[in-house]
Amino acid sequence: MPGWYYDKKELKNTPSAQDGIDYQTEMRYRKEGARFIIDTGIKMDLGYSTSATGVVYFHRFYMFHSFKQFPRYVTACCCLFLAGKVEETPKKCKDIIKTARGLLTDQKFNTFGDDPKEEVMTLERILLQTIKFDLQVEHPYAYLLKYAKCLKGDKVKLNKMVQMAWTFVNDSLCTTLALQWEPEIIAVALMYLAGKLSQFDVIDWTGRTAKHLRWWEMFVEDVTMDLLEDICHQVLDLYSQTPSQSNESPPQNQPRLNPPPSSSVARPSNGQNNPVSPDQPPPMHSSIPPPSDVPTYIYGTFTGAPPPVPGFPGFSAPPMSAPPVPPHMAAPPPGPPPNIAAPPPVFPFVNHPPPFAPPGVPPGANYYQPPNPPHRQFYPPP
Amino acid sequence: MQNNNARERTAYPQMMNNREKEKYIENYNFPYCDESAKYEKVAKIGQGTFGEVFKAKDRRNSQKFVAMKKVLMDNEKEGFPITALREIRILQLLKHENVVNLIEICRTKATQSNRYRSTFYLVFEFCEHDLAGLLSNVNVKFSLGEIKKVVQQLLNGLYYIHSNKILHRDMKAANVLITKNGVLKLADFGLARAFSTNKSGVPNRFTNRVVTLWYRPPELLLGERNYGPPVDLWGAGCIMAEMWTRSPIMQGNSEQQQLTLISQLCGSITPQVWPNVDTLELYRTMELPQQQKRKVKERLKPYMKDPYACDLLDKLLVLDPSKRADADTALNHDFFWTDPMPCDLGKMLASHTTSMFEFLAPPRRSTQMRHHSLPRPTTSTVQDGGYIDRVF
């Protein structure tokens, strides 16, 4: 059985990399695709788990195909379309395409071809085969809430911390973390980060035993501080990307140089590295002028956002005395979500985590998202 | 081939053209989705809710047989059917001795002739018999110990799926498979769905148009939409009785008639025996026979004889779903813990080398409509592993 986790070396040797797309660019494509899925999901009133599932499909898909072969916004729509059905929140294909059209520039929408619906439908079969019909995807959200229930301390501060961690989980979808670590570990790491930033020191927790030094040792084993910090930095790096970086023109749909040989594409994540076919020609994409479709599309809110903690020092250092907390997060949680569409959010999509025992998370059903969860606005309405 | 690709690219320097994409799809060797050609179809063995079912042989291992269920996609406006996605997701979750095992999902090669659209097959472990087929064959005789084993395995399977928050919603003898070694497998999760115990206070709004009529519990017939595991236990009760009667015990031909048959067997449906039944949507619409006495034990005793069996059935065919025995309670019933104890079916089945599927069997009662597969002839007779697919 193949797994869905990859090490960093494997993440640098993707079909796109073999197709001549450099690492930074691929990460940007992944981020843009993920953001687009989330934005489309918000516009269509889909729940956070549908969008998150779609994003994970998207990341997995591009471990087997190149961004040059499959334009990212078509794939993104297809992933959201499938995730909608899997998460029992189906949306019509034509409605997804309509929403996508509203969010994309004409140039980007052109990648959908003459018959966008047909394009997405055909891709669905390819997507299903690529992700080996592994439809069920777990996300860190449920773990976040589960862990939070065990932590003791000031309720208001705890709430604030969970809210911040929830936002980090949202943002983590724009990284490849879901291809690297189990949702439990991501949840622990981002709670650790949120705890530091919101100055919530976990001193005691339910179920603590003498051998526990850290609260998360109750839930995950062998998680080192180095690993936690690596995960946190991957998320924090999103905020430090400068607008100019994100505004690079994405080359789209260049002719492929060579279809990736299946042997080098099929990369079981058992640690074996299949050598890249040596007879592959060198990448030539630098010679192709990038289309100039960029400036019209303001990339989410990452670009303008300052890093959440200016000059955030090395992680192992004790937390700074007073980390600036984004204004909307300082507002008394949880209550009815304040209208956060108005002020430019510092965190890209700040959403309000549910209270600790959300009715939408069925107890015991670790796999099932109820088809009609009580409607909860995790993403602010457009 | 490479030259060919290069030519196409020169022709369309900017956009990846359709032909190129088609070629890519045709040649891409999906590492996780094998081609269905690795199996060789040997016979059609059924017609499921969303496609045909075939028996097939593994080309690399002629001893290994599988059942292949075709995913029908021709009339789908919304791509891969959500019902099939549901079934796949549920089958991937459920791994248990008494639940049919999904081995993999295969595809046909995308070619020009299928407009680059693969057909998909769910590939299951092959089971030689289904219970409806076995029961329709008078030569197959079950001892009391063997019947206990069948019912015990049935309840074991239900206990497992219900623990995983899955409702089967299509219990019937034809969906209960039995291997040649006597292992029972619940099959056809085409109508199954996940459920949550609604602690949030928001009632479920499930469709009540589920379960083959003859096995449909009274709450569904009365329009309940917030139902749960008891719907499967009603079906289990019907199947249990059928082990002795050899044909479905309540063969209604309409929802109204089904309710009448249920009332005649289990007593009148009233708020006295079933509190709040009068709040169900169809309680006033349906005609419910009054003054009917409960006759479950009385009517089934001539067939079942064993008092423990009658008592367990009496606890399964309970009108009020909240009072119906759950799988765990049923498994603890004395029926399974008194002599003769449940015993293996392997020996008895070994004397029957003909594969028995209801699909291939003559109708058990020609006067009644069948809600699932109509029996139909099949042309292929295949000799494999000592089993002959019965041809009528």
Short mmCIF file of C-alpha atoms in Angstrom, two decimals, chain B:
data_model
loop_
_atom_site.label_atom_id
_atom_site.label_comp_id
_atom_site.label_asym_id
_atom_site.label_seq_id
_atom_site.Cartn_x
_atom_site.Cartn_y
_atom_site.Cartn_z
CA MET B 1 6.16 7.83 -30.28
CA GLN B 2 8.44 10.48 -28.96
CA ASN B 3 8.90 11.87 -32.42
CA ASN B 4 5.21 11.96 -32.82
CA ASN B 5 4.85 13.96 -29.63
CA ALA B 6 7.52 16.34 -30.75
CA ARG B 7 5.74 16.95 -34.02
CA GLU B 8 2.51 17.77 -32.27
CA ARG B 9 4.26 20.15 -29.99
CA THR B 10 5.82 22.05 -32.80
CA ALA B 11 2.45 22.37 -34.37
CA TYR B 12 0.98 23.86 -31.20
CA PRO B 13 3.81 25.62 -29.50
CA GLN B 14 1.84 27.42 -26.81
CA MET B 15 -1.01 25.30 -25.62
CA MET B 16 -0.91 21.66 -24.80
CA ASN B 17 -3.33 20.36 -27.34
CA ASN B 18 -6.05 17.83 -26.82
CA ARG B 19 -4.39 15.11 -28.79
CA GLU B 20 -1.32 15.46 -26.73
CA LYS B 21 -3.33 15.25 -23.58
CA GLU B 22 -5.19 12.22 -24.87
CA LYS B 23 -1.90 10.55 -25.70
CA TYR B 24 -0.65 11.36 -22.23
CA ILE B 25 -3.73 9.85 -20.62
CA GLU B 26 -3.55 6.80 -22.84
CA ASN B 27 0.08 6.17 -22.01
CA TYR B 28 0.11 7.18 -18.39
CA ASN B 29 0.54 4.13 -16.28
CA PHE B 30 -1.44 4.96 -13.19
CA PRO B 31 0.59 3.32 -10.50
CA TYR B 32 -2.29 2.85 -8.11
CA CYS B 33 -5.03 1.86 -10.49
CA ASP B 34 -4.48 -1.32 -12.46
CA GLU B 35 -6.10 -2.15 -15.73
CA SER B 36 -9.15 -4.36 -15.55
CA ALA B 37 -7.58 -6.55 -18.21
CA LYS B 38 -5.58 -8.21 -15.47
CA TYR B 39 -8.78 -10.15 -14.83
CA GLU B 40 -10.64 -12.29 -17.30
CA LYS B 41 -14.41 -12.19 -17.09
CA VAL B 42 -15.95 -15.65 -16.83
CA ALA B 43 -19.64 -15.04 -16.13
CA LYS B 44 -22.17 -12.42 -15.25
CA ILE B 45 -23.38 -13.14 -11.75
CA GLY B 46 -25.59 -10.22 -10.89
CA GLN B 47 -27.08 -6.86 -11.51
CA GLY B 48 -26.37 -4.36 -8.74
CA THR B 49 -27.95 -1.00 -8.10
CA PHE B 50 -25.33 0.80 -10.11
CA GLY B 51 -24.01 -1.79 -12.49
CA GLU B 52 -23.44 -5.35 -13.53
CA VAL B 53 -21.41 -7.82 -11.52
CA PHE B 54 -19.08 -10.34 -13.14
CA LYS B 55 -17.12 -13.24 -11.91
CA ALA B 56 -13.57 -12.99 -13.18
CA LYS B 57 -10.31 -14.85 -13.01
CA ASP B 58 -6.95 -13.35 -12.17
CA ARG B 59 -4.81 -13.84 -15.27
CA ARG B 60 -1.66 -14.19 -13.19
CA ASN B 61 -3.19 -16.70 -10.80
CA SER B 62 -5.80 -18.95 -12.32
CA GLN B 63 -6.82 -20.13 -8.86
CA LYS B 64 -7.87 -16.66 -7.80
CA PHE B 65 -11.35 -15.43 -8.56
CA VAL B 66 -12.87 -12.05 -8.01
CA ALA B 67 -16.22 -10.38 -8.42
CA MET B 68 -16.10 -7.22 -10.54
CA LYS B 69 -18.79 -4.62 -10.16
CA LYS B 70 -18.96 -2.16 -13.01
CA VAL B 71 -19.51 1.48 -12.13
CA LEU B 72 -22.20 2.78 -14.44
CA MET B 73 -21.38 6.29 -15.52
CA ASP B 74 -23.16 6.71 -18.81
CA ASN B 75 -26.05 8.81 -17.61
CA GLU B 76 -24.16 10.79 -15.04
CA LYS B 77 -24.29 14.53 -15.48
CA GLU B 78 -22.14 15.07 -12.43
CA GLY B 79 -19.20 12.82 -13.19
CA PHE B 80 -18.32 9.89 -11.02
CA PRO B 81 -21.54 8.99 -9.19
CA ILE B 82 -21.72 10.10 -5.60
CA THR B 83 -23.35 6.77 -4.71
CA ALA B 84 -20.32 4.91 -6.00
CA LEU B 85 -17.99 7.26 -4.14
CA ARG B 86 -19.95 6.58 -0.98
CA GLU B 87 -19.76 2.82 -1.46
CA ILE B 88 -16.02 2.97 -2.12
CA ARG B 89 -15.35 5.15 0.89
CA ILE B 90 -17.40 2.88 3.14
CA LEU B 91 -15.80 -0.29 1.81
CA GLN B 92 -12.34 1.17 2.31
CA LEU B 93 -13.22 1.90 5.90
CA LEU B 94 -14.72 -1.49 6.66
CA LYS B 95 -12.25 -4.32 7.01
CA HIS B 96 -13.80 -7.29 8.73
CA GLU B 97 -14.12 -11.02 8.27
CA ASN B 98 -17.88 -10.68 7.83
CA VAL B 99 -17.84 -7.77 5.41
CA VAL B 100 -17.08 -8.26 1.75
CA ASN B 101 -13.51 -7.24 0.98
CA LEU B 102 -12.83 -4.62 -1.68
CA ILE B 103 -9.50 -5.59 -3.20
CA GLU B 104 -8.98 -2.70 -5.56
CA ILE B 105 -10.53 -0.50 -8.17
CA CYS B 106 -9.58 -1.18 -11.77
CA ARG B 107 -9.98 0.80 -14.93
CA THR B 108 -10.16 0.06 -18.59
CA LYS B 109 -7.49 1.72 -20.66
CA ALA B 110 -8.48 5.10 -21.96
CA THR B 111 -8.42 4.91 -25.71
CA GLN B 112 -9.87 6.65 -28.65
CA SER B 113 -12.65 4.06 -28.86
CA ASN B 114 -13.96 4.95 -25.40
CA ARG B 115 -13.39 8.66 -25.98
CA TYR B 116 -10.56 8.55 -23.44
CA ARG B 117 -12.98 7.75 -20.69
CA SER B 118 -12.10 4.77 -18.61
CA THR B 119 -14.70 2.45 -17.16
CA PHE B 120 -14.17 1.55 -13.53
CA TYR B 121 -14.70 -1.71 -11.73
CA LEU B 122 -14.81 -2.42 -8.02
CA VAL B 123 -12.95 -5.68 -7.51
CA PHE B 124 -14.06 -7.87 -4.64
CA GLU B 125 -12.92 -11.11 -3.16
CA PHE B 126 -15.05 -13.78 -4.76
CA CYS B 127 -17.69 -15.53 -2.70
CA GLU B 128 -19.16 -18.72 -4.08
CA HIS B 129 -22.70 -18.36 -2.77
CA ASP B 130 -25.29 -15.91 -1.66
CA LEU B 131 -27.80 -16.78 1.00
CA ALA B 132 -30.83 -16.32 -1.23
CA GLY B 133 -29.32 -18.75 -3.70
CA LEU B 134 -28.54 -21.31 -1.01
CA LEU B 135 -32.01 -21.07 0.50
CA SER B 136 -33.67 -21.56 -2.84
CA ASN B 137 -31.90 -24.86 -3.33
CA VAL B 138 -33.81 -27.62 -1.57
CA ASN B 139 -30.72 -29.81 -1.57
CA VAL B 140 -28.92 -27.41 0.72
CA LYS B 141 -29.92 -28.31 4.24
CA PHE B 142 -28.80 -26.35 7.27
CA SER B 143 -28.57 -27.95 10.70
CA LEU B 144 -29.55 -25.84 13.71
CA GLY B 145 -25.87 -25.34 14.58
CA GLU B 146 -25.19 -24.17 11.04
CA ILE B 147 -28.12 -21.77 11.11
CA LYS B 148 -26.77 -20.36 14.36
CA LYS B 149 -23.42 -19.84 12.70
CA VAL B 150 -25.00 -17.97 9.79
CA VAL B 151 -27.07 -15.69 12.02
CA GLN B 152 -24.15 -15.13 14.38
CA GLN B 153 -21.88 -14.07 11.54
CA LEU B 154 -24.61 -11.85 10.16
CA LEU B 155 -24.95 -10.08 13.51
CA ASN B 156 -21.18 -9.92 13.90
CA GLY B 157 -20.95 -8.10 10.59
CA LEU B 158 -23.72 -5.71 11.61
CA TYR B 159 -22.12 -5.11 14.99
CA TYR B 160 -18.92 -4.16 13.23
CA ILE B 161 -20.41 -1.83 10.65
CA HIS B 162 -22.66 -0.14 13.21
CA SER B 163 -19.67 0.39 15.51
CA ASN B 164 -18.10 2.19 12.57
CA LYS B 165 -21.18 4.35 12.22
CA ILE B 166 -22.31 2.82 8.96
CA LEU B 167 -25.84 1.76 8.08
CA HIS B 168 -26.18 -0.94 5.44
CA ARG B 169 -29.74 -0.04 4.44
CA ASP B 170 -30.19 -2.93 2.05
CA MET B 171 -30.29 -6.07 4.15
CA LYS B 172 -31.69 -9.02 2.28
CA ALA B 173 -30.71 -12.61 1.71
CA ALA B 174 -29.31 -11.84 -1.74
CA ASN B 175 -26.85 -9.38 -0.19
CA VAL B 176 -25.50 -11.92 2.25
CA LEU B 177 -22.64 -13.81 0.62
CA ILE B 178 -21.15 -17.04 1.86
CA THR B 179 -17.76 -18.39 0.83
CA LYS B 180 -17.21 -22.01 0.11
CA ASN B 181 -15.58 -22.25 3.54
CA GLY B 182 -18.74 -21.04 5.19
CA VAL B 183 -17.65 -17.50 5.99
CA LEU B 184 -20.49 -15.02 5.73
CA LYS B 185 -19.90 -11.60 4.18
CA LEU B 186 -22.26 -8.65 4.12
CA ALA B 187 -22.23 -7.25 0.61
CA ASP B 188 -23.59 -4.47 -1.59
CA PHE B 189 -22.98 -1.25 0.25
CA GLY B 190 -24.48 0.66 -2.66
CA LEU B 191 -27.17 2.11 -0.41
CA ALA B 192 -25.07 2.30 2.74
CA ARG B 193 -24.29 5.56 4.43
CA ALA B 194 -22.62 6.94 7.49
CA PHE B 195 -24.71 8.10 10.39
CA SER B 196 -24.04 10.16 13.45
CA THR B 197 -25.68 9.80 16.77
CA ASN B 198 -27.30 13.18 16.71
CA LYS B 199 -26.32 14.57 20.05
CA SER B 200 -26.45 18.02 18.57
CA GLY B 201 -30.22 17.71 18.68
CA VAL B 202 -30.56 18.19 14.96
CA PRO B 203 -32.40 15.16 13.60
CA ASN B 204 -31.09 13.40 10.53
CA ARG B 205 -33.00 13.79 7.29
CA PHE B 206 -32.15 10.55 5.56
CA THR B 207 -34.17 9.22 2.68
CA ASN B 208 -36.61 6.53 3.67
CA ARG B 209 -36.70 5.09 0.17
CA VAL B 210 -34.22 2.42 1.12
CA VAL B 211 -34.22 -1.30 1.78
CA THR B 212 -35.91 -3.81 -0.45
CA LEU B 213 -39.61 -3.76 0.41
CA TRP B 214 -39.83 -7.22 1.96
CA TYR B 215 -37.08 -6.40 4.43
CA ARG B 216 -38.11 -2.83 5.11
CA PRO B 217 -38.82 -2.02 8.76
CA PRO B 218 -42.06 -0.34 9.88
CA GLU B 219 -40.39 2.98 10.77
CA LEU B 220 -39.22 3.46 7.18
CA LEU B 221 -42.62 2.48 5.83
CA LEU B 222 -44.14 5.16 8.07
CA GLY B 223 -41.82 7.84 6.72
CA GLU B 224 -39.21 8.11 9.48
CA ARG B 225 -36.16 10.01 8.27
CA ASN B 226 -34.21 10.03 11.48
CA TYR B 227 -33.50 6.33 11.63
CA GLY B 228 -30.49 4.30 12.63
CA PRO B 229 -28.99 0.83 13.10
CA PRO B 230 -32.35 -0.77 14.04
CA VAL B 231 -33.33 -0.67 10.34
CA ASP B 232 -30.62 -3.25 9.64
CA LEU B 233 -31.66 -5.42 12.58
CA TRP B 234 -35.19 -5.68 11.28
CA GLY B 235 -33.70 -7.01 8.06
CA ALA B 236 -31.51 -9.38 10.05
CA GLY B 237 -34.66 -10.70 11.74
CA CYS B 238 -36.35 -11.26 8.39
CA ILE B 239 -33.27 -13.07 7.11
CA MET B 240 -33.03 -15.16 10.28
CA ALA B 241 -36.61 -16.38 9.90
CA GLU B 242 -35.91 -17.13 6.26
CA MET B 243 -33.24 -19.63 7.32
CA TRP B 244 -36.14 -21.89 8.30
CA THR B 245 -38.99 -20.76 6.07
CA ARG B 246 -36.71 -20.75 3.01
CA SER B 247 -38.53 -17.82 1.48
CA PRO B 248 -38.99 -14.21 2.59
CA ILE B 249 -41.54 -14.10 5.39
CA MET B 250 -43.37 -10.92 4.38
CA GLN B 251 -43.70 -10.47 0.65
CA GLY B 252 -45.75 -7.34 0.22
CA ASN B 253 -46.25 -5.85 -3.20
CA SER B 254 -46.79 -2.30 -2.01
CA GLU B 255 -45.77 -0.26 0.98
CA GLN B 256 -49.34 -0.42 2.23
CA GLN B 257 -49.47 -4.18 1.91
CA GLN B 258 -46.09 -4.53 3.56
CA LEU B 259 -47.38 -2.62 6.58
CA THR B 260 -50.45 -4.83 6.68
CA LEU B 261 -48.30 -7.96 6.62
CA ILE B 262 -46.12 -6.56 9.38
CA SER B 263 -49.16 -5.73 11.52
CA GLN B 264 -50.56 -9.19 11.00
CA LEU B 265 -47.32 -10.76 12.19
CA CYS B 266 -46.06 -8.33 14.80
CA GLY B 267 -49.34 -6.92 16.06
CA SER B 268 -51.08 -3.61 15.48
CA ILE B 269 -48.93 -0.52 15.24
CA THR B 270 -50.19 1.74 18.02
CA PRO B 271 -48.76 4.39 20.31
CA GLN B 272 -49.27 1.92 23.16
CA VAL B 273 -46.66 -0.52 21.84
CA TRP B 274 -44.67 2.18 20.08
CA PRO B 275 -44.71 5.57 21.81
CA ASN B 276 -44.80 8.54 19.44
CA VAL B 277 -45.39 6.42 16.38
CA ASP B 278 -48.31 8.74 15.71
CA THR B 279 -45.87 11.58 15.04
CA LEU B 280 -44.43 9.82 12.01
CA GLU B 281 -45.21 11.43 8.69
CA LEU B 282 -47.23 8.62 7.17
CA TYR B 283 -48.90 7.32 10.33
CA ARG B 284 -52.22 8.86 9.35
CA THR B 285 -51.86 8.29 5.64
CA MET B 286 -51.30 4.57 5.84
CA GLU B 287 -54.05 2.17 6.74
CA LEU B 288 -52.95 0.31 9.85
CA PRO B 289 -54.91 -2.83 10.78
CA GLN B 290 -56.25 -2.60 14.32
CA GLN B 291 -56.76 -5.30 16.95
CA GLN B 292 -54.03 -7.47 15.53
CA LYS B 293 -52.35 -9.70 18.06
CA ARG B 294 -48.60 -10.25 17.98
CA LYS B 295 -48.04 -13.72 16.54
CA VAL B 296 -44.32 -13.84 15.80
CA LYS B 297 -43.56 -16.86 17.95
CA GLU B 298 -46.84 -18.56 17.17
CA ARG B 299 -46.48 -18.23 13.39
CA LEU B 300 -42.81 -19.14 13.20
CA LYS B 301 -42.77 -21.94 15.75
CA PRO B 302 -43.86 -24.59 13.26
CA TYR B 303 -40.76 -23.79 11.22
CA MET B 304 -38.22 -22.88 13.86
CA LYS B 305 -39.13 -25.22 16.72
CA ASP B 306 -36.11 -24.15 18.81
CA PRO B 307 -37.55 -21.89 21.55
CA TYR B 308 -34.38 -19.82 21.77
CA ALA B 309 -34.57 -19.13 18.06
CA CYS B 310 -38.18 -18.00 18.40
CA ASP B 311 -37.28 -15.79 21.32
CA LEU B 312 -34.41 -14.08 19.50
CA LEU B 313 -36.55 -13.51 16.42
CA ASP B 314 -39.21 -12.05 18.67
CA LYS B 315 -36.65 -9.52 19.91
CA LEU B 316 -35.51 -8.59 16.42
CA LEU B 317 -38.92 -8.16 14.82
CA VAL B 318 -39.97 -5.52 17.32
CA LEU B 319 -42.09 -2.71 15.89
CA ASP B 320 -40.62 0.11 17.98
CA PRO B 321 -37.06 0.58 16.71
CA SER B 322 -35.92 1.87 20.09
CA LYS B 323 -36.91 -1.43 21.68
CA ARG B 324 -35.55 -3.65 18.92
CA ALA B 325 -32.49 -5.66 19.97
CA ASP B 326 -29.20 -4.20 18.75
CA ALA B 327 -26.49 -6.43 17.31
CA ASP B 328 -24.63 -6.70 20.58
CA THR B 329 -27.70 -7.68 22.58
CA ALA B 330 -28.67 -10.20 19.94
CA LEU B 331 -25.21 -11.76 19.96
CA ASN B 332 -25.49 -12.28 23.70
CA HIS B 333 -28.76 -14.14 23.33
CA ASP B 334 -28.91 -17.69 24.67
CA PHE B 335 -29.63 -18.88 21.14
CA PHE B 336 -25.91 -18.67 20.41
CA TRP B 337 -24.79 -20.03 23.75
CA THR B 338 -26.83 -23.20 24.13
CA ASP B 339 -26.50 -26.61 22.51
CA PRO B 340 -26.22 -27.19 19.66
CA MET B 341 -23.58 -24.49 19.53
CA PRO B 342 -22.93 -22.62 16.28
CA CYS B 343 -20.94 -24.87 13.98
CA ASP B 344 -18.92 -24.49 10.86
CA LEU B 345 -20.67 -24.56 7.48
CA GLY B 346 -17.61 -25.53 5.51
CA LYS B 347 -18.30 -29.26 5.60
CA MET B 348 -21.90 -28.95 4.51
CA LEU B 349 -21.03 -26.55 1.70
CA ALA B 350 -18.22 -28.79 0.50
CA SER B 351 -20.87 -31.25 -0.68
CA HIS B 352 -22.26 -28.58 -3.00
CA THR B 353 -19.85 -27.77 -5.76
CA THR B 354 -22.22 -25.59 -7.68
CA SER B 355 -21.99 -21.90 -7.13
CA MET B 356 -25.34 -20.66 -5.96
CA PHE B 357 -26.39 -17.13 -6.64
CA GLU B 358 -29.87 -15.92 -6.51
CA PHE B 359 -29.23 -14.19 -9.80
CA LEU B 360 -28.68 -17.55 -11.40
CA ALA B 361 -31.40 -19.40 -9.52
CA PRO B 362 -35.03 -19.86 -10.54
CA PRO B 363 -37.45 -17.60 -8.69
CA ARG B 364 -38.34 -18.96 -5.33
CA ARG B 365 -41.89 -17.80 -5.73
CA SER B 366 -42.87 -17.00 -9.21
CA THR B 367 -46.08 -15.30 -8.12
CA GLN B 368 -44.28 -12.50 -6.35
CA MET B 369 -42.36 -9.72 -7.88
CA ARG B 370 -38.69 -9.70 -7.15
CA HIS B 371 -37.33 -6.38 -6.14
CA HIS B 372 -33.84 -7.06 -7.16
CA SER B 373 -32.47 -9.17 -9.94
CA LEU B 374 -34.88 -10.92 -12.15
CA PRO B 375 -33.61 -14.37 -12.84
CA ARG B 376 -32.24 -14.61 -16.27
CA PRO B 377 -30.36 -17.15 -18.21
CA THR B 378 -26.69 -16.92 -18.76
CA THR B 379 -24.86 -18.55 -21.54
CA SER B 380 -21.47 -19.31 -20.18
CA THR B 381 -20.72 -22.43 -18.25
CA VAL B 382 -17.31 -22.26 -16.78
CA GLN B 383 -15.36 -24.88 -14.99
CA ASP B 384 -13.11 -23.34 -12.42
CA GLY B 385 -11.70 -24.47 -9.15
CA GLY B 386 -14.26 -27.25 -8.98
CA TYR B 387 -17.19 -24.81 -9.08
CA ILE B 388 -19.66 -24.79 -11.87
CA ASP B 389 -21.74 -21.71 -12.37
CA ARG B 390 -25.24 -22.92 -12.48
CA VAL B 391 -27.00 -22.28 -15.73
CA PHE B 392 -30.75 -22.44 -16.08
#
